[in-house]
């Protein structure tokens, strides 16, 4: 089975987000980056399917130069090769442009299954995978918690709201977006990291692929959210704070 | 020129956020000075269409087909493409649900336009919509504008608009039936009936007090600390998604969009950053207390009482003080 896993590099979860000079994006200097956590579950699922059914796992990203470390990590964990569609504009591209880039690169090769995380931890639109499926003319299912491949079909457990699930069966080839927690993600071994250096990474520019770079949506302004509620912050030693809080919950809020 | 709201129902029962989308649509149509249509898609949707027609709408569009009885991305996208072709709306509004996350990006891609997902607010400048959505795990808000040719598609987050503010009309709105041709091969997926995993047994919705833990609890060995606080307060223990994903607490104790929705008298969030997916499950709580080391954590936006501190310092003291007062 030929499996493509789309991965994105995002600012690390603990990084302080600082709005940039013109207020339309965040500053990325002096910030640590990591693989978008939901995508790590998608990669793991791809690796497990390959281990069971054979074939190849290709990690793909549309991102700036720095995103090559995310591909290295995927290769170290066991992906066979990688594709980097490199353009600094991808750091803040909208979902349409990102999906168009991924579709152009993946569309050049035979593919049986495409996996993505369900959303990114930065912009969080949660739609790149589905747009990619539509661009490639593939059926898709989202927020998947289990995949069984057999007889040219994928039988999937799809998460619905409020603890409900549903079985969705799709013909191969298909695209699935993976829910976090579907599996236990492996770590890269030292041997894996060593091997990764010799694995091929194919690089494209957006011009190579002739991608439509007209955005369909644009962030006009980023800002700190306004306080929805008047939060009363309690200060002091741990003991003082505990005393204050319990007294407020008893006599002010009257909830204990 | 119109605004089109797409409603959602499950086997004949409205999804509770559908009327919130209708309320958003009424605001949008007024600001954009255009008509407002609402669509209902399914099989045998005459009753739902009649119910929807009581709202203040220019028309109800009913797309009825046996193949649409259960949701499929292919079937529903084809149905809505038909509605878009017929109505030529400028703006299409959805409630932001799991189904919409599956459907709307496909619809947007097939028409080649924007889908601004999960908006928490909407305003208009010169008759054009600007959507407010959360980014970077809720740490920032963004004003997002659709670009390119209409129709522009957007979805509104649960709770962003009030269902009660969806006004009724003076008389029933006309119902237009749109016929759609769907063949056997047009829907490529097969879907089963929704089910719940049997082990999901704990009902947290009745709890008066909930102590909930997030990533800040760091390791499973620290769970008993939160448990002790829950016990001292006579409440239930719950968690955000990553904790249940890691197996530190069972899935049925998960609060949020994929878990339970609760509104207790007291919700004590320990080491929870306040990502949107969690907040939608607990923002209706009467009193919210947040303990987090990061003063910029979005959970503080909705907290009544905030403590910027290490939960490992504060929680043992809370247990201690509660023990003393017994």
XYZ file of C-alpha atoms in Angstrom:
582
model
C 0.000 0.000 0.000
C 1.310 3.436 -0.921
C 0.581 5.733 1.992
C 1.179 9.486 2.052
C 1.134 11.227 5.414
C 0.832 15.018 5.418
C 2.686 16.700 8.258
C 2.975 20.327 9.286
C 5.524 22.087 11.394
C 3.965 24.402 13.973
C 5.200 26.581 16.804
C 5.877 24.511 19.871
C 2.922 24.207 22.203
C 4.711 26.036 25.019
C 6.031 28.870 22.847
C 4.906 32.356 23.803
C 2.846 33.705 20.914
C 3.779 37.266 20.008
C 1.932 39.196 17.334
C 4.246 40.566 14.627
C 4.761 44.197 13.628
C 1.859 44.597 11.210
C -0.445 42.572 13.468
C -1.345 39.979 10.865
C 0.719 37.002 12.010
C 2.965 35.838 14.840
C 6.679 36.386 15.224
C 8.646 33.240 14.619
C 12.108 34.399 15.645
C 13.505 32.740 18.746
C 10.650 30.263 18.825
C 10.908 26.470 18.920
C 9.003 24.483 16.329
C 7.655 20.957 16.446
C 5.585 18.556 14.387
C 1.889 19.340 14.678
C 0.798 16.842 17.319
C -2.289 15.503 15.475
C -0.027 14.734 12.479
C 2.206 12.540 14.632
C -0.776 10.240 15.216
C -1.432 10.172 11.447
C 2.206 9.206 10.798
C 2.077 6.462 13.422
C -1.103 5.080 11.853
C 0.580 5.082 8.427
C 3.599 3.230 9.790
C 1.394 0.615 11.463
C -0.602 0.040 8.264
C 2.631 -0.415 6.310
C 3.936 -2.865 8.910
C 0.734 -4.884 8.524
C 0.141 -4.659 4.787
C 3.538 -3.774 3.339
C 4.206 -0.897 0.992
C 5.632 2.551 1.523
C 5.073 5.565 3.771
C 5.880 8.979 2.314
C 5.896 12.020 4.599
C 4.839 15.226 2.801
C 4.926 18.821 3.945
C 4.213 22.189 2.360
C 6.269 24.556 4.457
C 9.233 26.885 4.737
C 12.828 25.638 4.805
C 12.739 25.052 8.571
C 10.041 22.379 8.092
C 12.724 19.972 6.835
C 13.386 19.018 10.468
C 9.796 17.791 10.727
C 10.374 15.573 7.685
C 13.653 14.314 9.227
C 11.720 13.348 12.331
C 9.145 11.448 10.252
C 11.965 9.645 8.404
C 13.656 8.812 11.707
C 10.438 7.285 13.001
C 10.222 5.078 9.937
C 8.832 6.895 6.888
C 10.572 5.596 3.751
C 11.011 8.928 2.019
C 9.781 12.509 2.131
C 8.530 15.301 -0.101
C 9.088 18.949 0.811
C 7.173 21.561 -1.125
C 9.228 24.485 0.000
C 8.075 28.081 0.032
C 8.435 30.561 2.868
C 4.929 31.804 2.152
C 3.566 28.435 3.283
C 4.282 29.423 6.889
C 1.043 31.401 6.796
C -0.693 30.070 3.707
C -4.427 29.447 3.845
C -5.829 25.916 3.667
C -6.618 26.186 -0.034
C -3.034 26.984 -1.005
C -1.580 24.331 1.303
C -3.971 21.694 -0.030
C -3.231 22.735 -3.638
C 0.501 22.276 -3.001
C -0.008 18.854 -1.400
C -2.395 17.800 -4.195
C 0.075 18.814 -6.900
C 2.894 16.788 -5.358
C 0.907 13.702 -4.272
C -1.182 13.739 -7.460
C 1.973 13.001 -9.513
C 2.338 9.587 -7.927
C 0.098 6.572 -7.428
C -1.504 6.692 -3.955
C -3.690 4.268 -2.034
C -4.167 6.163 1.209
C -3.516 9.729 2.346
C -3.501 10.537 6.053
C -3.498 13.907 7.818
C -3.998 15.019 11.400
C -7.495 16.361 12.017
C -6.302 19.947 12.459
C -3.219 22.041 13.085
C -2.277 23.437 16.448
C -1.514 26.885 14.957
C -4.242 28.186 12.640
C -6.543 25.286 13.496
C -8.808 25.494 10.442
C -9.195 21.698 10.379
C -9.885 21.493 6.661
C -6.679 20.963 4.676
C -7.153 17.177 4.482
C -10.713 17.373 3.208
C -9.845 20.024 0.605
C -6.923 17.868 -0.526
C -9.271 14.883 -0.955
C -11.639 16.972 -3.072
C -8.780 18.300 -5.211
C -7.574 14.755 -5.877
C -11.110 13.457 -6.423
C -10.845 11.041 -3.481
C -13.491 10.021 -0.966
C -12.635 11.036 2.592
C -13.671 10.567 6.190
C -12.685 12.756 9.127
C -11.803 12.333 12.798
C -10.930 8.658 12.468
C -10.215 6.484 15.515
C -9.501 3.127 13.821
C -8.628 1.897 10.322
C -8.986 -1.629 8.952
C -7.771 -2.131 5.398
C -8.984 -5.176 3.461
C -10.323 -6.084 0.037
C -9.567 -2.668 -1.457
C -11.589 -0.907 1.242
C -10.964 1.043 4.412
C -13.328 0.309 7.264
C -13.018 3.178 9.718
C -14.302 4.145 13.127
C -15.343 7.762 12.810
C -15.814 9.875 15.901
C -19.080 11.798 16.161
C -19.939 14.313 18.842
C -20.428 13.647 22.560
C -18.944 10.159 22.748
C -20.715 8.650 19.707
C -19.052 6.777 16.864
C -19.946 5.438 13.461
C -18.435 2.961 11.014
C -17.592 4.438 7.608
C -16.366 2.267 4.744
C -14.522 3.875 1.840
C -13.073 2.412 -1.349
C -9.321 2.662 -1.911
C -7.780 5.181 -2.666
C -9.080 7.468 0.062
C -8.072 10.240 2.445
C -8.581 10.000 6.197
C -8.030 12.656 8.847
C -6.847 11.117 12.081
C -8.069 11.933 15.578
C -5.402 12.425 18.229
C -5.157 9.472 20.589
C -5.914 6.833 17.923
C -2.626 5.100 18.777
C 0.454 5.385 20.921
C 3.066 7.289 18.976
C 6.550 5.738 18.765
C 9.769 7.618 19.425
C 12.591 7.771 16.918
C 15.376 5.338 17.799
C 19.058 6.206 17.455
C 19.259 3.727 14.597
C 16.222 5.405 13.013
C 17.825 8.830 13.252
C 20.997 7.474 11.631
C 19.097 5.774 8.840
C 17.026 8.899 8.186
C 20.092 10.738 6.919
C 20.286 8.420 3.936
C 16.595 8.481 3.071
C 15.550 10.537 0.036
C 13.828 13.909 0.381
C 12.333 15.270 -2.826
C 12.108 19.055 -2.949
C 9.708 21.100 -5.055
C 9.190 24.839 -5.249
C 5.651 26.185 -5.718
C 6.707 27.203 -9.234
C 7.770 23.601 -10.045
C 4.253 22.475 -9.260
C 2.400 25.429 -10.778
C 0.294 25.962 -7.670
C -2.602 28.409 -7.487
C -1.397 30.833 -4.819
C -4.495 33.019 -4.681
C -5.642 32.957 -1.039
C -9.297 32.227 -0.341
C -9.099 33.733 3.119
C -6.788 36.115 4.848
C -5.953 36.958 8.435
C -6.427 40.702 8.681
C -5.486 41.099 12.287
C -4.342 38.928 15.188
C -4.862 40.113 18.744
C -5.195 39.071 22.360
C -8.744 37.918 23.026
C -10.894 40.240 25.048
C -11.721 39.062 28.483
C -15.140 37.417 28.337
C -15.579 37.440 32.081
C -14.183 39.583 34.865
C -11.652 37.163 36.299
C -10.628 37.761 39.864
C -7.023 36.713 40.244
C -6.030 35.431 43.664
C -2.491 36.073 44.852
C -0.280 35.178 47.773
C 1.351 32.057 49.145
C -0.195 28.703 48.219
C -1.844 28.557 51.627
C -3.217 32.114 51.351
C -4.553 31.447 47.871
C -6.225 28.220 49.047
C -7.864 30.041 51.979
C -9.065 32.887 49.771
C -10.445 30.603 47.090
C -12.403 28.368 49.459
C -13.831 31.343 51.253
C -14.903 32.942 47.956
C -16.464 29.687 46.763
C -18.377 29.411 50.073
C -19.526 32.959 50.658
C -19.329 34.778 47.320
C -20.157 32.183 44.678
C -21.913 29.897 47.194
C -21.103 26.761 45.268
C -19.533 24.626 48.018
C -28.339 37.832 -3.755
C -28.838 36.079 -0.469
C -27.453 34.499 2.635
C -27.992 30.758 2.933
C -27.995 28.973 6.290
C -27.547 25.209 6.236
C -29.208 23.485 9.181
C -28.354 20.125 10.700
C -30.546 17.443 12.151
C -30.143 13.845 13.124
C -32.939 11.549 12.078
C -35.557 14.263 12.279
C -34.357 16.016 15.451
C -32.663 19.410 15.135
C -29.053 19.625 16.171
C -29.270 22.198 18.962
C -26.823 24.548 17.237
C -28.897 24.766 14.032
C -31.005 27.627 15.388
C -27.834 29.430 16.472
C -26.786 29.363 12.817
C -30.229 30.699 11.839
C -29.719 33.554 14.330
C -26.313 34.276 12.768
C -27.919 34.184 9.324
C -30.577 36.711 10.348
C -27.852 39.083 11.565
C -25.844 38.611 8.393
C -28.807 39.108 6.056
C -29.720 42.306 7.864
C -26.167 43.676 7.711
C -25.756 42.683 4.077
C -29.267 43.895 3.237
C -30.244 40.773 1.427
C -32.661 37.873 1.693
C -32.144 34.845 3.899
C -32.778 31.244 2.927
C -32.340 28.205 5.156
C -31.675 24.744 3.793
C -32.604 21.384 5.256
C -31.105 18.272 3.701
C -32.224 14.685 4.243
C -34.902 12.166 3.422
C -38.515 12.922 4.300
C -37.697 16.367 5.650
C -41.141 17.907 5.081
C -41.807 18.182 8.814
C -38.466 19.801 9.537
C -38.912 22.213 6.625
C -42.323 23.215 8.008
C -40.823 23.757 11.450
C -37.953 25.823 10.030
C -40.424 27.919 7.994
C -41.719 29.502 11.219
C -38.461 31.432 11.518
C -38.046 34.834 9.883
C -36.712 33.657 6.516
C -37.278 34.565 2.859
C -37.585 30.891 2.074
C -36.829 27.376 3.191
C -35.033 25.129 0.750
C -35.765 21.437 1.245
C -33.476 18.954 -0.477
C -35.115 15.592 -0.078
C -33.788 12.307 -1.439
C -33.773 8.724 -0.108
C -29.977 8.636 -0.608
C -29.690 11.581 1.804
C -31.349 9.729 4.720
C -27.938 9.256 6.354
C -25.165 11.802 6.075
C -22.480 11.230 3.468
C -19.933 13.806 2.337
C -20.590 12.994 -1.318
C -24.395 13.098 -1.071
C -24.641 16.211 1.091
C -22.021 18.129 -0.888
C -23.913 17.345 -4.119
C -27.172 18.500 -2.497
C -25.675 21.775 -1.311
C -23.884 22.434 -4.570
C -27.312 22.235 -6.172
C -28.649 24.745 -3.648
C -25.698 27.068 -4.304
C -26.182 26.803 -8.083
C -29.862 27.664 -7.749
C -29.701 30.379 -5.106
C -26.317 31.943 -5.930
C -25.845 33.078 -2.321
C -23.094 35.486 -1.314
C -22.616 33.843 2.031
C -23.330 30.301 3.227
C -23.403 29.804 7.000
C -23.148 26.465 8.798
C -23.240 25.544 12.477
C -19.750 24.243 13.331
C -20.353 20.561 14.017
C -18.387 17.376 13.366
C -20.553 16.831 10.295
C -19.756 20.299 9.005
C -16.034 19.704 9.565
C -16.435 16.687 7.265
C -18.650 18.411 4.701
C -17.987 22.148 4.383
C -14.298 22.015 3.306
C -15.284 19.632 0.498
C -18.140 21.892 -0.562
C -15.881 24.967 -0.462
C -13.159 23.220 -2.463
C -15.650 22.011 -5.047
C -16.858 25.590 -5.627
C -13.299 26.907 -5.268
C -14.070 29.335 -2.458
C -13.206 30.045 1.158
C -14.453 28.194 4.193
C -13.881 30.256 7.325
C -14.351 27.601 9.967
C -15.445 27.853 13.592
C -16.131 31.578 13.879
C -16.832 32.902 17.366
C -17.991 36.262 16.073
C -18.936 38.133 12.945
C -19.113 41.798 12.035
C -19.593 43.737 8.832
C -17.676 46.521 7.164
C -19.230 48.006 4.036
C -21.619 45.070 3.878
C -18.771 42.551 3.821
C -18.366 40.006 6.601
C -15.325 39.778 8.852
C -15.163 36.645 10.966
C -13.484 36.336 14.330
C -11.905 32.969 14.998
C -9.565 31.541 17.580
C -6.023 30.634 16.588
C -2.931 29.246 18.260
C -4.913 27.062 20.651
C -7.158 29.959 21.611
C -4.250 32.152 22.713
C -5.049 34.700 19.995
C -8.104 35.861 18.114
C -7.985 36.590 14.401
C -10.119 38.749 12.123
C -10.434 36.638 8.994
C -11.853 37.869 5.703
C -12.902 35.645 2.824
C -11.200 36.458 -0.496
C -12.087 35.726 -4.088
C -15.463 35.280 -5.714
C -18.523 34.362 -3.642
C -20.156 32.323 -2.305
C -18.098 32.546 0.855
C -18.673 29.787 3.347
C -18.317 30.043 7.122
C -19.309 28.088 10.212
C -20.212 29.456 13.635
C -19.040 27.916 16.874
C -21.532 26.435 19.299
C -22.603 29.161 21.729
C -21.350 32.068 19.592
C -24.928 33.034 18.702
C -28.060 32.615 20.770
C -30.665 30.211 19.448
C -33.401 32.212 21.265
C -32.520 35.277 19.210
C -33.520 33.500 15.978
C -36.714 35.467 15.358
C -39.954 33.957 14.137
C -41.511 35.360 10.981
C -44.921 37.026 10.672
C -46.161 34.044 8.717
C -44.654 30.801 7.505
C -41.857 31.195 4.978
C -42.414 29.516 1.618
C -40.795 26.105 1.234
C -39.002 25.408 -2.020
C -38.246 21.804 -2.855
C -35.056 21.249 -4.802
C -34.842 18.038 -6.751
C -31.468 16.379 -6.938
C -30.339 13.449 -9.046
C -28.224 10.987 -7.076
C -27.264 7.643 -8.546
C -25.939 4.502 -6.925
C -22.283 5.292 -7.519
C -22.501 8.958 -6.521
C -22.025 8.236 -2.834
C -18.724 6.415 -2.417
C -18.900 5.798 1.337
C -21.115 3.476 3.359
C -22.001 4.613 6.851
C -23.298 2.626 9.802
C -25.649 3.644 12.607
C -24.118 5.793 15.344
C -23.122 3.848 18.461
C -21.535 4.462 21.845
C -18.742 2.374 23.303
C -20.357 0.356 26.099
C -17.769 1.355 28.666
C -18.861 4.982 28.480
C -20.909 4.890 31.630
C -20.162 7.861 33.886
C -22.643 10.691 33.417
C -20.896 13.867 34.502
C -23.734 16.126 33.385
C -25.476 15.725 36.747
C -22.385 16.537 38.838
C -22.584 19.744 40.900
C -18.828 20.002 41.337
C -16.203 18.882 38.830
C -12.431 18.908 39.298
C -10.850 18.597 35.883
C -7.218 18.010 34.957
C -5.226 18.848 31.829
C -1.700 18.447 30.524
C -0.411 20.409 33.521
C -0.881 17.313 35.694
C 2.248 16.034 33.877
C 2.102 12.329 34.676
C -0.427 9.663 35.651
C 1.146 9.354 39.101
C -0.188 12.840 39.890
C -3.843 12.025 39.192
C -4.512 10.972 42.842
C -3.743 14.551 43.882
C -6.652 15.863 41.800
C -8.733 12.921 42.924
C -8.138 13.880 46.560
C -9.380 17.399 45.843
C -12.462 16.085 44.046
C -13.202 13.851 47.025
C -12.676 16.664 49.538
C -15.121 18.838 47.593
C -17.615 16.006 47.072
C -17.226 16.312 43.315
C -16.379 14.233 40.275
C -13.019 13.958 38.565
C -12.814 14.781 34.849
C -10.160 15.651 32.290
C -9.338 17.280 28.985
C -8.801 15.153 25.909
C -5.003 14.607 26.048
C -5.301 13.041 29.505
C -7.869 10.494 28.311
C -5.943 9.918 25.065
C -2.940 8.960 27.162
C -5.089 6.552 29.144
C -4.513 8.355 32.454
C -8.272 8.588 32.973
C -11.016 6.654 31.157
C -12.553 8.250 28.048
C -15.917 8.652 29.759
C -14.399 11.294 32.044
C -13.476 13.508 29.117
C -15.020 16.989 28.873
C -15.231 18.769 25.538
C -16.539 18.551 22.003
C -15.669 14.885 21.678
C -16.604 14.070 25.267
C -19.280 15.252 27.656
C -20.818 18.691 27.928
C -21.279 19.789 31.510
C -22.543 22.832 33.389
C -21.883 22.204 37.098
C -22.083 24.821 39.848
C -18.300 24.660 40.201
C -15.737 23.691 37.581
C -12.178 23.628 38.819
C -9.727 23.463 35.910
C -6.279 22.278 36.976
C -3.483 22.691 34.442
C -5.939 23.027 31.568
C -4.927 25.560 28.925
C -8.468 26.073 27.652
C -8.346 24.944 24.021
C -11.608 25.512 22.175
C -12.390 21.793 22.058
C -12.369 21.665 25.847
C -14.062 24.989 26.524
C -17.176 24.182 24.481
C -17.823 21.318 26.896
C -17.700 23.358 30.115
C -18.203 27.048 29.442
C -21.775 26.839 30.724
C -20.508 26.111 34.248
C -21.826 28.514 36.887
C -18.474 29.219 38.556
C -15.168 28.451 36.885
C -11.866 28.347 38.747
C -8.634 28.025 36.776
C -5.242 27.077 38.180
C -2.481 27.369 35.601
C 1.181 28.360 35.596
C 0.783 30.234 32.301
C -0.936 33.575 32.875
C -1.645 33.719 29.128
C -3.619 30.454 29.106
C -6.994 31.051 27.407
C -8.804 29.273 30.266
C -8.425 32.536 32.236
C -10.669 34.302 29.710
C -13.647 32.388 30.997
C -12.607 31.879 34.629
C -14.364 33.630 37.503
C -11.399 33.003 39.800
C -7.901 32.640 38.478
C -4.790 31.387 40.216
C -1.558 31.792 38.300
C 0.549 29.186 40.070
C 1.851 25.667 40.010
C -1.056 23.339 40.677
C 1.305 21.112 42.679
C 1.685 23.945 45.207
C -1.968 24.991 45.360
C -3.916 21.725 45.207
C -2.355 20.105 48.317
C -3.137 23.297 50.272
C -6.757 23.238 49.080
C -7.066 19.616 50.239
C -5.424 20.562 53.541
C -7.723 23.528 54.219
C -10.814 21.511 53.276
C -9.664 18.800 55.697
C -9.312 21.324 58.521
C -12.801 22.730 58.117
C -14.466 19.309 58.441
